[in-house]
C-alpha positions as semicolon CSV with decimal commas, in nm:
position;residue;x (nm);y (nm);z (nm)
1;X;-0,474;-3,295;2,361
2;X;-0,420;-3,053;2,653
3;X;-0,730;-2,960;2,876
4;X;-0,747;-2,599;2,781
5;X;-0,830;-2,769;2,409
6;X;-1,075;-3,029;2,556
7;X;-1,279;-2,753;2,725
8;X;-1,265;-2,568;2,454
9;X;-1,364;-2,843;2,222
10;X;-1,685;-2,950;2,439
11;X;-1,786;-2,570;2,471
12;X;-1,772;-2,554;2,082
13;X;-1,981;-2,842;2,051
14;X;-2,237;-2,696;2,353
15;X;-2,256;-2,381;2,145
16;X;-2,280;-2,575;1,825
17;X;-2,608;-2,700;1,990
18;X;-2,694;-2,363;2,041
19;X;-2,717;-2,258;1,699
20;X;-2,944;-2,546;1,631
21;X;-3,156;-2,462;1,896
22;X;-3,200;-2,105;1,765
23;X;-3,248;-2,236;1,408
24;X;-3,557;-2,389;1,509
25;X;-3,769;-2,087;1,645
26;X;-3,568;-1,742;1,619
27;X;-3,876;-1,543;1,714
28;X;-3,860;-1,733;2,042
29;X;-3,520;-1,836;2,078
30;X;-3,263;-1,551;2,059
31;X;-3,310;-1,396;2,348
32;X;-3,278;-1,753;2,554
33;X;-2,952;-1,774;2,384
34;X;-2,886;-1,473;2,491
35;X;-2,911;-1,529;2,859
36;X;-2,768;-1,829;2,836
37;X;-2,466;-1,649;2,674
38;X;-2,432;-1,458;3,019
39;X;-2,420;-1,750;3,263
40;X;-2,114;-1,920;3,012
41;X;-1,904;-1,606;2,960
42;X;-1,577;-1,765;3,119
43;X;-1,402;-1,478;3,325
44;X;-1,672;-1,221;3,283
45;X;-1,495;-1,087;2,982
46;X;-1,802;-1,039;2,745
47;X;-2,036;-0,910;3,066
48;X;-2,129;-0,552;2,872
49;X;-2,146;-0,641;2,531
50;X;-2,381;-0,944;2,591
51;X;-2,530;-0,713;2,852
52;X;-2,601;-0,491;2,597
53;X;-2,686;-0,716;2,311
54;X;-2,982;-0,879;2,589
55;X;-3,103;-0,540;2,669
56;X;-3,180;-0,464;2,284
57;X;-3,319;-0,734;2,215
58;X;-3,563;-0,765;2,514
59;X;-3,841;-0,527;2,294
60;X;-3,933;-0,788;2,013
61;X;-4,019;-0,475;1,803
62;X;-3,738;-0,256;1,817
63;X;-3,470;-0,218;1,536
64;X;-3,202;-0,448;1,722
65;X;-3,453;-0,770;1,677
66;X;-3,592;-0,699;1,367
67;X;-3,158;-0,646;1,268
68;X;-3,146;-1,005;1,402
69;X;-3,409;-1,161;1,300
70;X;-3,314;-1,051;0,906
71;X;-3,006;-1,295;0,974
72;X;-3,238;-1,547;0,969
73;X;-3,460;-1,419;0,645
74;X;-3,200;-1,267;0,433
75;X;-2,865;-1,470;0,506
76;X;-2,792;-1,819;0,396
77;X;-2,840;-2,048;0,689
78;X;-2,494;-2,210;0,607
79;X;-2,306;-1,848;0,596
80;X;-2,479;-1,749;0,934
81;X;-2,363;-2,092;1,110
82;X;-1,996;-2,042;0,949
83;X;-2,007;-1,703;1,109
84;X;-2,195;-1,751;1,433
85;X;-1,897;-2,021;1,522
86;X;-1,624;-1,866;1,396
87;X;-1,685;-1,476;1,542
88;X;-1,913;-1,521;1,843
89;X;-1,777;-1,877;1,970
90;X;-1,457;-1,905;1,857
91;X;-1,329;-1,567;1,840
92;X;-1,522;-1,392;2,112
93;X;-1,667;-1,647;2,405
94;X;-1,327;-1,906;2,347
95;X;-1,101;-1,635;2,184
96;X;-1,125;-1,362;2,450
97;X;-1,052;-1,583;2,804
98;X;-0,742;-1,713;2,535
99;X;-0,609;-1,353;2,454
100;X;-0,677;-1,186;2,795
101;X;-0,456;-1,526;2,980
102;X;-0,177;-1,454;2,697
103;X;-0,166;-1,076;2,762
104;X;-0,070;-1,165;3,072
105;X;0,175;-1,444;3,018
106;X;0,376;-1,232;2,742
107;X;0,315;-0,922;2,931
108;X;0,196;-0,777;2,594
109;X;-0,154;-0,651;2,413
110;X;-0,336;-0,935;2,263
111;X;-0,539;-0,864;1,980
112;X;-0,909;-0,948;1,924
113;X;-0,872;-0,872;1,504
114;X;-0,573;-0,852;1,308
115;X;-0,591;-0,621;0,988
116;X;-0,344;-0,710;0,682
117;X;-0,321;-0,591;0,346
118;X;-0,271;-0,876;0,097
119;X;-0,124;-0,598;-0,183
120;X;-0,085;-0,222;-0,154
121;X;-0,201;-0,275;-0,537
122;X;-0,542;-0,093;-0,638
123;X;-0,771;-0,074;-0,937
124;X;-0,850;0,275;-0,809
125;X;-0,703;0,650;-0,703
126;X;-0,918;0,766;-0,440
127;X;-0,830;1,100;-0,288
128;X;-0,679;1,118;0,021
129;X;-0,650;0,746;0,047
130;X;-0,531;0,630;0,367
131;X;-0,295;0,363;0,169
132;X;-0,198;0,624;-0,050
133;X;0,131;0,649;0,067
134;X;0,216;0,303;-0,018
135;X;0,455;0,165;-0,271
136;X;0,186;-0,027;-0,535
137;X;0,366;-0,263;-0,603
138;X;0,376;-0,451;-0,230
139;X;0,255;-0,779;-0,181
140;X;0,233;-1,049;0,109
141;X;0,247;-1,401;-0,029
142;X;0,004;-1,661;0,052
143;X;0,236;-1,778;0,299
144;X;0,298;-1,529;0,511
145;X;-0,073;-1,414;0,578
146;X;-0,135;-1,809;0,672
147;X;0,155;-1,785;0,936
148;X;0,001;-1,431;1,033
149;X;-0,300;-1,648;1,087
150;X;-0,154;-1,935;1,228
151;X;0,021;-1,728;1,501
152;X;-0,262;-1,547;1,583
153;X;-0,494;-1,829;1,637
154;X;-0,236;-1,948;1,891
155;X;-0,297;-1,652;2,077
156;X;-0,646;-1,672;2,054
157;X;-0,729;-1,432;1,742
158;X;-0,988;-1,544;1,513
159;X;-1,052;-1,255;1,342
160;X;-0,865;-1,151;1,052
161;X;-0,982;-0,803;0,827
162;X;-0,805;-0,768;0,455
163;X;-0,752;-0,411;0,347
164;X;-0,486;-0,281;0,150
165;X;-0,468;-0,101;-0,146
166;X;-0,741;-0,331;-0,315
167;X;-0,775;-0,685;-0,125
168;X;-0,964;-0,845;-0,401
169;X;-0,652;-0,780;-0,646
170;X;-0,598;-1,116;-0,493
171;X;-0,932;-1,290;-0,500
172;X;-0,756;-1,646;-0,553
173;X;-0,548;-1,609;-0,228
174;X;-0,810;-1,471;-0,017
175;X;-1,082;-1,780;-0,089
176;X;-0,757;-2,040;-0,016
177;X;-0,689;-1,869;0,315
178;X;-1,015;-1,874;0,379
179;X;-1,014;-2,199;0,319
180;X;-0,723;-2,310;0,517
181;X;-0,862;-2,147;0,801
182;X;-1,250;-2,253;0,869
183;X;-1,248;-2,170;1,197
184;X;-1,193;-1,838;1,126
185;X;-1,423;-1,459;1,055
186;X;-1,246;-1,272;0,768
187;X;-1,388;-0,939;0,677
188;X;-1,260;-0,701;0,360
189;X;-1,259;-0,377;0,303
190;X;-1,302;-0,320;-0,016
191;X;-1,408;-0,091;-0,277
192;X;-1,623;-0,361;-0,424
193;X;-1,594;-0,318;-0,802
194;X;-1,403;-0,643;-0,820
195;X;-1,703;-0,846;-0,711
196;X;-1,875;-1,036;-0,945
197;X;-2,107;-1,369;-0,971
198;X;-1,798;-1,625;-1,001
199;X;-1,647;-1,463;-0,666
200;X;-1,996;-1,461;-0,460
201;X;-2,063;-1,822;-0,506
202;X;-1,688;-1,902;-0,406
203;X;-1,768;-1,666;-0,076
204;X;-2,100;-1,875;-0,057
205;X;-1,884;-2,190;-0,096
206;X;-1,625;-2,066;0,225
207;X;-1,879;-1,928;0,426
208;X;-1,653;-1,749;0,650
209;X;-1,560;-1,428;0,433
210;X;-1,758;-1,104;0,466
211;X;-1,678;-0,772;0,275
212;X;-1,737;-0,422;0,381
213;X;-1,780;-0,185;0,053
214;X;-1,658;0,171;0,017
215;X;-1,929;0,385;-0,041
216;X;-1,871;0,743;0,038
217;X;-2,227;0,877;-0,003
218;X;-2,455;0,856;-0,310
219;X;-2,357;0,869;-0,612
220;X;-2,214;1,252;-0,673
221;X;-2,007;1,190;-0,310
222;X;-1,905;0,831;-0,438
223;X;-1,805;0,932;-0,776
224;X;-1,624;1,254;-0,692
225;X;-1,389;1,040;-0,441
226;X;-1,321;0,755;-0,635
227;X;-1,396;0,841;-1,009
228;X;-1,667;0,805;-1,224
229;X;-1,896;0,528;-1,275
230;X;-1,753;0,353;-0,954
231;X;-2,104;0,446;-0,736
232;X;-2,281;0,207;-1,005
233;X;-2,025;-0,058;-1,001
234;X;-2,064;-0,071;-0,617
235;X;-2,434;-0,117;-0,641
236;X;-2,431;-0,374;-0,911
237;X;-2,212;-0,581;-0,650
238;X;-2,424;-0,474;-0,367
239;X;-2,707;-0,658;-0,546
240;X;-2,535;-0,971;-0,646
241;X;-2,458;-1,012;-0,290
242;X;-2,801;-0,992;-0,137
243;X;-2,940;-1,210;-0,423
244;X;-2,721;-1,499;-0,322
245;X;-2,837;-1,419;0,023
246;X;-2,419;-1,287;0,128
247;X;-2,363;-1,108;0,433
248;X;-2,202;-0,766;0,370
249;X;-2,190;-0,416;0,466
250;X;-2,080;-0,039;0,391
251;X;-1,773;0,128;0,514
252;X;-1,815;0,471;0,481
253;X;-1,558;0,756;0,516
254;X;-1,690;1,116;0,613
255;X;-1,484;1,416;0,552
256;X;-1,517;1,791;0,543
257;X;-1,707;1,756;0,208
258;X;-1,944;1,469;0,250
259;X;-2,046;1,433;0,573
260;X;-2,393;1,580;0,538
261;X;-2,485;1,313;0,290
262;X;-2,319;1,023;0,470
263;X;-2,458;1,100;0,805
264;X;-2,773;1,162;0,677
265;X;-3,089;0,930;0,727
266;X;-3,171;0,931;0,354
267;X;-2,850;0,781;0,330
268;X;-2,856;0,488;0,617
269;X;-3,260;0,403;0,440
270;X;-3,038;0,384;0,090
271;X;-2,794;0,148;0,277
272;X;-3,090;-0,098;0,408
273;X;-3,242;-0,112;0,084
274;X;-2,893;-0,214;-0,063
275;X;-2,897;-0,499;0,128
276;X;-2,646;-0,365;0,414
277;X;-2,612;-0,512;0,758
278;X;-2,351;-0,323;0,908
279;X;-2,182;0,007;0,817
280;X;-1,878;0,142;0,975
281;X;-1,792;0,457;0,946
282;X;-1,413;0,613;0,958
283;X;-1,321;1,016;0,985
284;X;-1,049;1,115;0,700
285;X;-0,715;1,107;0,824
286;X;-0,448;1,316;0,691
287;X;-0,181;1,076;0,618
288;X;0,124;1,098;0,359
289;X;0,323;1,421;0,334
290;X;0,105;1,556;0,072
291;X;-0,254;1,475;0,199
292;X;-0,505;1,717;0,161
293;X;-0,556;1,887;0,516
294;X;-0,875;1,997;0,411
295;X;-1,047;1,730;0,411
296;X;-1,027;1,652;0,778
297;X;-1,384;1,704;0,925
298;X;-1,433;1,973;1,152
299;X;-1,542;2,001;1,534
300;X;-1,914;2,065;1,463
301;X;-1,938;1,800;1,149
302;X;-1,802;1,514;1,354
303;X;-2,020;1,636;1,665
304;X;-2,281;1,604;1,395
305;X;-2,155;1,267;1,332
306;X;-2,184;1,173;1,708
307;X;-2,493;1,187;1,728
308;X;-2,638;1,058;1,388
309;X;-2,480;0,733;1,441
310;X;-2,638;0,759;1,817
311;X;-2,941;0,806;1,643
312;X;-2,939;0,524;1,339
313;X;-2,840;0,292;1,605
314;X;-3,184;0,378;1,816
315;X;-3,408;0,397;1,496
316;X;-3,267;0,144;1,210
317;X;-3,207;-0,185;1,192
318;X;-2,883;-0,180;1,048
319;X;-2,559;-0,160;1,322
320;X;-2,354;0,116;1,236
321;X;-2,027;0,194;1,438
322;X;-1,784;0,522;1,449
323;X;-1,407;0,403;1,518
324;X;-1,317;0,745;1,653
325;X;-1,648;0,876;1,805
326;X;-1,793;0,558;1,966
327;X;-1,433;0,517;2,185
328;X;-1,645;0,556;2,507
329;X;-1,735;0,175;2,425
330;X;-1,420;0,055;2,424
331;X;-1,202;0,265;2,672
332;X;-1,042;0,462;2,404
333;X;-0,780;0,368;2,139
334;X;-0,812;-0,046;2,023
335;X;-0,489;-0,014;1,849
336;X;-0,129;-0,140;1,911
337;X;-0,267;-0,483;1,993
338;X;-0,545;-0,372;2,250
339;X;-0,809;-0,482;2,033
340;X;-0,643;-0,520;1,674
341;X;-0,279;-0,420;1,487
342;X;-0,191;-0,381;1,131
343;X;0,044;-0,547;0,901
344;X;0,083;-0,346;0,600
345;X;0,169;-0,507;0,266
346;X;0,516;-0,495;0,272
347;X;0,480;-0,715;0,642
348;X;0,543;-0,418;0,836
349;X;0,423;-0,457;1,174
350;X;0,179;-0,127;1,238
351;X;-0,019;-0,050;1,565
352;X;-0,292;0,077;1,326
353;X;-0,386;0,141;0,966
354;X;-0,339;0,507;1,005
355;X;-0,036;0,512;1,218
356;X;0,233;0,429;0,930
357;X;0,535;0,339;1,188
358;X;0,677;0,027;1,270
359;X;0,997;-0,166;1,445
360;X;0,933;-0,510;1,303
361;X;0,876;-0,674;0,990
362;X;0,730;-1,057;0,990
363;X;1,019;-1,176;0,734
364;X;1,190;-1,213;1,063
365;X;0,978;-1,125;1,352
366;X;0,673;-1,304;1,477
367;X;0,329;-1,159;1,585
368;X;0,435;-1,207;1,937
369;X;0,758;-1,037;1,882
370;X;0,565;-0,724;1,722
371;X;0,304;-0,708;2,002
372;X;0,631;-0,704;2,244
373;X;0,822;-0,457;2,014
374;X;0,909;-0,106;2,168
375;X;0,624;0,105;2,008
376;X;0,344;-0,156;2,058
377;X;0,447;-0,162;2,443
378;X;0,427;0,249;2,433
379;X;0,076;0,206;2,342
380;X;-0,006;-0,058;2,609
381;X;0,168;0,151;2,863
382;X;-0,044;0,477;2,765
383;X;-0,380;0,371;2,665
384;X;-0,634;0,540;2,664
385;X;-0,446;0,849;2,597
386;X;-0,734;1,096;2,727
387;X;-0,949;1,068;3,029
388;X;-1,240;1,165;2,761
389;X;-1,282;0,862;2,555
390;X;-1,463;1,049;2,288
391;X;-1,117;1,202;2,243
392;X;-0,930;0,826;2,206
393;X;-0,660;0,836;1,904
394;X;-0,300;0,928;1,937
395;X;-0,305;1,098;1,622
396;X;-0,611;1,299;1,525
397;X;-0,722;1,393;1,864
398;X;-0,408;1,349;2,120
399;X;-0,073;1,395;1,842
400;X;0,166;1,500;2,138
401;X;0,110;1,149;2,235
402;X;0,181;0,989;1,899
403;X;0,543;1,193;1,834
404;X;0,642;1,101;2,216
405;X;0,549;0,719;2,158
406;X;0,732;0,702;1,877
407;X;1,050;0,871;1,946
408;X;1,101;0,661;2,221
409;X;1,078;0,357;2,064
410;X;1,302;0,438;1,775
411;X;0,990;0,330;1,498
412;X;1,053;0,449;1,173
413;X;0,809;0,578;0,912
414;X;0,704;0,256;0,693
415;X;0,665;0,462;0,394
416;X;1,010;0,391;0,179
417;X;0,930;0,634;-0,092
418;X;0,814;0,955;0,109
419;X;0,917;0,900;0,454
420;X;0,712;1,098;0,706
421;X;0,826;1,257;0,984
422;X;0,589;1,201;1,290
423;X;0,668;1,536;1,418
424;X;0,540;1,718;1,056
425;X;0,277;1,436;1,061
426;X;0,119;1,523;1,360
427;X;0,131;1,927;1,312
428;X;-0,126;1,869;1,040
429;X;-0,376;1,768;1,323
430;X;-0,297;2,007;1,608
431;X;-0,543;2,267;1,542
432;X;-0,823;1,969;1,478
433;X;-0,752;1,768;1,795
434;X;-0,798;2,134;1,997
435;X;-1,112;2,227;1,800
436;X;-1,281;1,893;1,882
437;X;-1,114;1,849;2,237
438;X;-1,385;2,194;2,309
439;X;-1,667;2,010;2,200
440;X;-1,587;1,645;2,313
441;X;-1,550;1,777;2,637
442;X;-1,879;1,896;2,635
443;X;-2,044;1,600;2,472
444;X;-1,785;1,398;2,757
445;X;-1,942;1,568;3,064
446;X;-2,295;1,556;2,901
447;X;-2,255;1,141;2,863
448;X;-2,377;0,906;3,095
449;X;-2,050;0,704;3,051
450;X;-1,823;0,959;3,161
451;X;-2,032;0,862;3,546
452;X;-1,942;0,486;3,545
453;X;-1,651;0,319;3,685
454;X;-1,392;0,228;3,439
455;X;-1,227;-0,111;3,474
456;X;-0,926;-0,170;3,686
457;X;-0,686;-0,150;3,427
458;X;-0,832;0,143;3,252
459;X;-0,914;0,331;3,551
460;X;-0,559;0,293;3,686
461;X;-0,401;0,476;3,351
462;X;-0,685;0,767;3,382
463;X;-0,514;0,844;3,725
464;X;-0,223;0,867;3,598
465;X;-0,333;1,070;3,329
466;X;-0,508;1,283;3,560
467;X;-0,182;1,338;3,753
């Protein structure tokens, strides 16, 4: 056994401890963990998010502790451990040192989460489906997502989301990878009308699986996406899950047509009472050439979006998170490998789920190949593409970006039955990424993040950007 895994083995064990520790008296506990968290963060790499995570929970009455202590009322003590090692120790304080030491070895992004869709296969016909575009009839074996896995974990990734089409069209699969792989976080996203009794207690058996459920809305916003009678079917599975005391959460998409209901706080209170911990929240994206362009939101809804999820994250105890709005957290774009990639169900190797271009498959490439492949090292060499981080993706807020990244790497479009140009892809967006570059500006120069130094790296890109 090599040192690297002996110090990794008796930090697991330390933290292992930990968990007990806090087990015994949350009330009192949490926050000790917390600060001991800070003086074991090998390299400094976790410094702001535990940072963070210490200054919430310092009020013992605010919505961030009474988020956490629910973990410990509503969430089977076994599913909670499972988690706890496998996302915060394994994947984040003995992951992240791992990833960032690799990144620099390969001379490549490392990813912290690596999104795969098991099958492009769905039980539903949403409109304006990201997957849409997808042959339905793509599926990665059992096989290759374990290698996926496999490879990852020697890079230090830990985290592994399903999407697809509809991830639980292969229930079986999922609970055996899950089961090969105890040491690691899987997440779904999913539209949730697969779940039943049988398939909660197998996720209560595993411990270490966690779905997000599409819910666009209430029930007229729900329905009207994704067909009648689904809003019901998602609450039904909602409920099983917080019975057998699951961990699970919303992901919610807001477009030009439902964002006053999704934003709203009638909805988040609906969310809580489901049972939700979490809810992410993703703008429409106009991919495939015959999406509906109208559905993108516009300027003022997602500026209304900026600052409701601003808002729920100050007044409910619930953690909600906007991939495309909250980029002034994470320096801009996570994709190509900065944070996560995608690898679509026919093994494409994507940078993200909604940029549909690729140079490798993994029938013949590894991940370390893809993360070193031509349009994966555009995105390492540009990110973040904007010195406004509120204006972070390559495709709905910087496109000019997106068509010179991948021209020069010679990607092609991953769809085989519609190919899409990236040059009629991106025109679709141009008059959205100028609407909202007016306002995030504005919202930009108005932040108190726009004032603090960005990190070497980062800041080293925004002066070239700048030039």
């Amino acid at each position: 056994m090599s040192r690297l895994a002996v110090k990794e083995n008796l930090s697991r064990f330390a933290l292992n401890r930990v968990i007990s520790f806090i087990d015994g008296n949350p009330d009192k506990n949490i926050i000790r963990i917390v600060k001991w968290l800070e003086n074991h963060d090998r390299g400094g790499g976790l410094k702001y998010q535990i940072g963070a995570v210490h200054d919430a929970l310092s009020d013992p009455e605010n919505n961030w502790t009474k988020l956490v202590r629910s973990l410990w009322t509503d969430i089977d003590d076994g599913v909670r451990k499972s988690l706890f090692e496998n996302v915060v120790v394994n994947a984040s304080m003995l992951g992240s040192p791992r990833q960032r030491k690799n990144a620099i070895k390969y001379g490549c992004n490392v990813p912290w989460a690596i999104l795969m869709d098991p099958t492009s296969n769905c039980n539903l016909h949403c409109l304006g489906c990201w997957a849409g575009e997808y042959d339905k009839q793509l599926n990665l074996t059992l096989e290759q997502l374990d290698k996926v896995v496999r490879e990852g974990k020697e890079l230090g990734t830990y985290v592994y989301v399903l999407s697809g089409g509809e991830p639980l069209m292969r229930k079986d699969d999922i609970i055996r990878l899950c089961e090969r792989h105890p040491d690691c976080g899987f997440l779904a996203f999913t539209n949730g009308t697969l779940i039943d009794e049988d398939f909660a207690d197998e996720m209560l058996r595993v411990k270490n699986f966690v779905p997000a459920i599409s819910i666009e809305g209430f029930e007229k916003e729900t329905d009207a996406r994704r067909g009648s009678g689904t809003y019901q079917r998602v609450v039904k599975a909602m409920d099983i899950l917080k019975n057998k005391k699951l961990l699970f959460g919303a992901s919610c998409c807001y477009t030009s047509e439902n964002v006053d209901s999704i934003g709203s706080e009638a909805f988040i209170d609906h969310l809580l009472e489901l049972g939700c911990k979490f809810a992410w929240y993703f703008t429409y994206m106009p991919l495939g050439n015959d999406a509906p362009v109208h559905l993108i939101a516009s300027a003022d809804q997602r500026k209304y979006m900026y600052h409701q999820v601003r808002k729920h994250r100050q007044d409910k105890a619930i953690f909600t998170m906007d991939f495309w709005n909250d980029g002034e957290y994470v320096a801009g774009c996570i994709a190509g490998g900065r944070h996560y990639l995608h690898i679509n169900a026919n093994g494409d190797y994507e940078p993200c789920a909604f940029i549909h271009y690729s140079n490798y498959n993994l029938k013949d490439k590894s991940l370390l190949e893809a993360l070193q492949s031509p349009l994966f090292q555009q995105y390492r060499n540009y990110q973040p593409f904007n010195c406004n981080l509120l204006r972070p993706c390559p495709f709905l807020d910087n496109p000019d970006f997106l068509v010179k990244m991948v021209e020069a790497s010679g990607a092609h479009s991953t769809d085989m039955k519609s190919p899409e140009n990236v040059r009629d892809l991106t025109s679709k967006t141009k008059e959205a990424a100028k609407n909202w570059g007016l306002v995030a500006d504005e919202l930009w120069e108005n932040s108190y993040r726009s004032k603090l130094p960005p990190r070497d790296d980062i800041a080293q890109q925004m002066e070239r950007l700048k030039a």
